[in-house]
Amino acid sequence: MAKAFASQGDLTEKNISFTEIGRDLWAFTAEGDPNTGVIIGDDSVMIIDAQATPRLANIVVEKIRGVTDKPIKHVVLSHYHAVRVLGASAYDASEIIASDTCRAMIHERGQEDWDSEFGRFPRLFQGHESIPGLTWPTQTFDQKMTIHLGKRQIDLMHLGRAHTAGDIVAFVPDEQVMFTGDIVEYHSACYCGDGHFHDWGGTLDRIASFAPSAIAPGRGDALVGDEMVTAAIENTRDFVMSTYRPAAMVAAKGGTLKDAWDAVREVCDPKFADYAIYEHCLPFNVARAFDEAKGIDTPRIWTAARDLDMWNALQG
């Protein structure tokens, strides 16, 4: 291999922020690393996305204990990716909730995703020895599930395919705040390697229809106020389509994956090259865009071996 994945050399610790984005609603962010949402109800706490390891999850718990001593009873998984779910055991929650599709994807590709992501991004898996195994939901749902933490209502919803086929969001109506997982990012590259480019824009439209006053995105700073929320949604849309369209044009002309890589870089580098994890995401994004443009609806499973084969093809 000519060179390593960009993320394999990313060993710098990130600065953590813990931002209140509504009454008793918090966003744990870390300069483009995976975010975690915190919802404090009358009697307990709900976590949105668990971090990659119990070590990282314990940092979230420390932040939570600075604002409440209420027990953590629910961990919600916005989707199945290892960097989002493998820290769940640290919260000692009684319920782990995900979509039906997310659970099916853990069965289908959860271990392969863990192995692949571990090789791609070693910094996020420091302390991996404490991971007890794959994280399995205790409850799942198809389209919508409502949970009450005392009087506080949380609506968990599958609004459509985007970052994965099983994405869900969490909406807190009393503050009009939404936790979107990786459907929305802010000044951080979207990882599209398991995505659905054609569906992503419609899912963003459905998020926007809730007119959220604030969003905790999957990566990047917390978004507070109409201006930031709208800008992040539209920027995410631009990133996704700027990746897909050049790759689709190459596929339509019978070009190669390397041709698609060059075409996507020509469009995306001037706009997004300074975004967090841009270089990390780009090869996987191009490969998935190229596949979808050729009619492959279900993303192929990433494995450590496939990662290397794809990367070698792009270096040719």
Coordinates of C-alpha atoms in Angstrom, one line a residue, residues 26-195:
W26 CA -26.6 18.5 26.1
A27 CA -24.2 17.8 23.2
F28 CA -20.9 16.2 23.9
T29 CA -18.6 17.1 21.0
A30 CA -14.9 16.8 20.2
E31 CA -13.6 18.6 17.2
G32 CA -15.1 16.2 14.6
D33 CA -14.9 13.0 16.6
P34 CA -18.2 11.2 17.2
N35 CA -20.7 13.2 19.3
T36 CA -23.0 12.0 22.1
G37 CA -26.3 13.5 23.0
V38 CA -27.6 13.7 26.6
I39 CA -31.3 14.1 27.5
I40 CA -32.1 14.7 31.1
G41 CA -35.6 13.9 32.1
D42 CA -37.5 14.2 35.4
D43 CA -36.3 10.9 36.7
S44 CA -33.5 9.6 34.5
V45 CA -31.1 10.3 31.7
M46 CA -31.1 9.1 28.0
I47 CA -27.9 8.8 26.0
I48 CA -27.9 9.2 22.2
D49 CA -24.9 7.3 20.8
A50 CA -22.5 5.6 23.1
Q51 CA -18.9 6.3 21.8
A52 CA -16.5 3.7 20.5
T53 CA -15.2 2.3 23.8
P54 CA -16.1 2.2 27.5
R55 CA -13.1 4.4 28.1
L56 CA -14.5 7.2 25.9
A57 CA -18.0 6.7 27.3
N58 CA -16.7 7.2 30.8
I59 CA -15.6 10.7 29.8
V60 CA -19.2 11.4 28.8
V61 CA -20.4 10.0 32.1
E62 CA -18.0 12.4 33.9
K63 CA -19.5 15.4 32.0
I64 CA -23.0 14.2 32.9
R65 CA -22.2 13.8 36.6
G66 CA -21.2 17.5 36.5
V67 CA -24.8 18.5 35.8
T68 CA -27.0 15.7 37.2
D69 CA -26.9 12.6 39.5
K70 CA -30.0 11.0 37.9
P71 CA -29.5 7.4 36.7
I72 CA -28.8 6.7 33.1
K73 CA -31.5 4.3 32.0
H74 CA -31.6 4.5 28.2
V75 CA -28.9 4.4 25.5
V76 CA -30.2 5.1 22.0
L77 CA -28.2 4.0 19.0
S78 CA -28.7 6.2 16.0
H79 CA -27.2 3.5 13.8
Y80 CA -24.9 0.4 14.0
H81 CA -21.4 1.7 13.4
A82 CA -18.8 0.6 15.9
V83 CA -17.6 4.1 16.8
R84 CA -21.2 4.8 17.9
V85 CA -22.1 1.7 19.8
L86 CA -19.3 -0.2 21.4
G87 CA -19.0 2.0 24.5
A88 CA -22.6 1.3 25.6
S89 CA -21.6 -1.0 28.5
A90 CA -20.1 1.9 30.4
Y91 CA -23.5 3.5 31.0
D92 CA -25.0 0.5 32.8
A93 CA -28.3 1.4 31.2
S94 CA -31.3 -1.0 31.5
E95 CA -32.4 -0.3 27.9
I96 CA -30.5 -0.1 24.7
I97 CA -32.8 1.1 21.8
A98 CA -32.3 1.1 18.1
S99 CA -34.3 0.6 14.9
D100 CA -35.3 -2.8 13.6
T101 CA -33.0 -2.2 10.6
C102 CA -30.1 -1.3 12.9
R103 CA -30.4 -4.5 14.8
A104 CA -30.6 -6.5 11.5
M105 CA -27.4 -4.7 10.3
I106 CA -25.6 -5.6 13.5
H107 CA -26.4 -9.2 12.8
E108 CA -25.4 -8.9 9.1
R109 CA -22.2 -6.8 9.4
G110 CA -21.6 -5.7 13.0
Q111 CA -18.4 -7.7 13.6
E112 CA -17.0 -6.8 10.1
D113 CA -17.6 -3.1 10.8
W114 CA -15.9 -3.3 14.1
D115 CA -12.8 -5.0 12.6
S116 CA -12.7 -2.6 9.7
E117 CA -13.1 0.6 11.8
F118 CA -10.6 -0.6 14.4
G119 CA -8.0 -0.7 11.6
R120 CA -9.0 2.6 10.1
F121 CA -9.1 4.7 13.2
P122 CA -6.9 3.3 16.0
R123 CA -7.1 6.5 18.2
L124 CA -10.8 6.1 18.8
F125 CA -10.3 2.5 20.0
Q126 CA -7.8 3.2 22.7
G127 CA -8.9 1.1 25.7
H128 CA -10.6 -1.4 23.3
E129 CA -9.8 -4.3 25.7
S130 CA -12.7 -3.2 27.8
I131 CA -15.3 -3.7 25.1
P132 CA -17.3 -6.7 26.1
G133 CA -18.5 -7.5 22.6
L134 CA -21.0 -6.3 20.0
T135 CA -23.7 -4.0 21.5
W136 CA -27.2 -5.6 21.1
P137 CA -30.4 -3.5 21.5
T138 CA -32.9 -4.6 24.1
Q139 CA -35.7 -2.8 22.3
T140 CA -36.2 -2.0 18.6
F141 CA -38.9 -0.4 16.5
D142 CA -39.9 0.1 12.9
Q143 CA -40.8 3.7 12.3
K144 CA -41.4 5.5 15.6
M145 CA -41.2 4.9 19.4
T146 CA -42.1 7.4 22.1
I147 CA -40.4 7.3 25.5
H148 CA -41.2 9.4 28.5
L149 CA -38.6 10.3 31.2
G150 CA -41.2 11.4 33.7
K151 CA -43.1 14.2 31.9
R152 CA -40.4 14.7 29.2
Q153 CA -41.3 13.1 25.9
I154 CA -38.7 11.8 23.4
D155 CA -39.8 10.7 20.0
L156 CA -37.4 8.3 18.3
M157 CA -38.0 8.1 14.5
H158 CA -36.8 6.5 11.4
L159 CA -37.2 9.4 8.9
G160 CA -35.6 7.6 5.9
R161 CA -32.3 6.1 4.8
A162 CA -29.2 8.4 4.8
H163 CA -25.9 7.6 6.5
T164 CA -27.1 4.0 6.8
A165 CA -30.4 2.2 6.1
G166 CA -31.3 2.1 9.8
D167 CA -30.7 5.7 10.9
I168 CA -32.9 7.2 13.6
V169 CA -33.3 10.6 15.2
A170 CA -34.4 11.7 18.6
F171 CA -36.7 14.7 18.9
V172 CA -37.6 16.4 22.2
P173 CA -40.8 18.4 21.5
D174 CA -40.8 20.5 24.7
E175 CA -37.6 22.3 23.5
Q176 CA -37.9 21.6 19.7
V177 CA -34.4 20.0 19.8
M178 CA -33.2 17.1 17.6
F179 CA -30.4 14.6 17.9
T180 CA -29.6 13.5 14.3
G181 CA -26.7 11.1 14.5
D182 CA -24.6 11.2 11.3
I183 CA -27.5 12.3 9.1
V184 CA -26.4 15.9 9.7
E185 CA -22.8 17.0 10.2
Y186 CA -21.2 20.4 10.8
H187 CA -17.8 21.3 9.3
S188 CA -17.0 17.6 9.3
A189 CA -17.1 15.3 6.4
C190 CA -20.0 12.9 6.0
Y191 CA -19.1 9.3 6.0
C192 CA -21.0 7.8 3.1
G193 CA -19.4 4.4 2.9
D194 CA -22.7 2.7 4.0
G195 CA -24.9 5.5 2.8

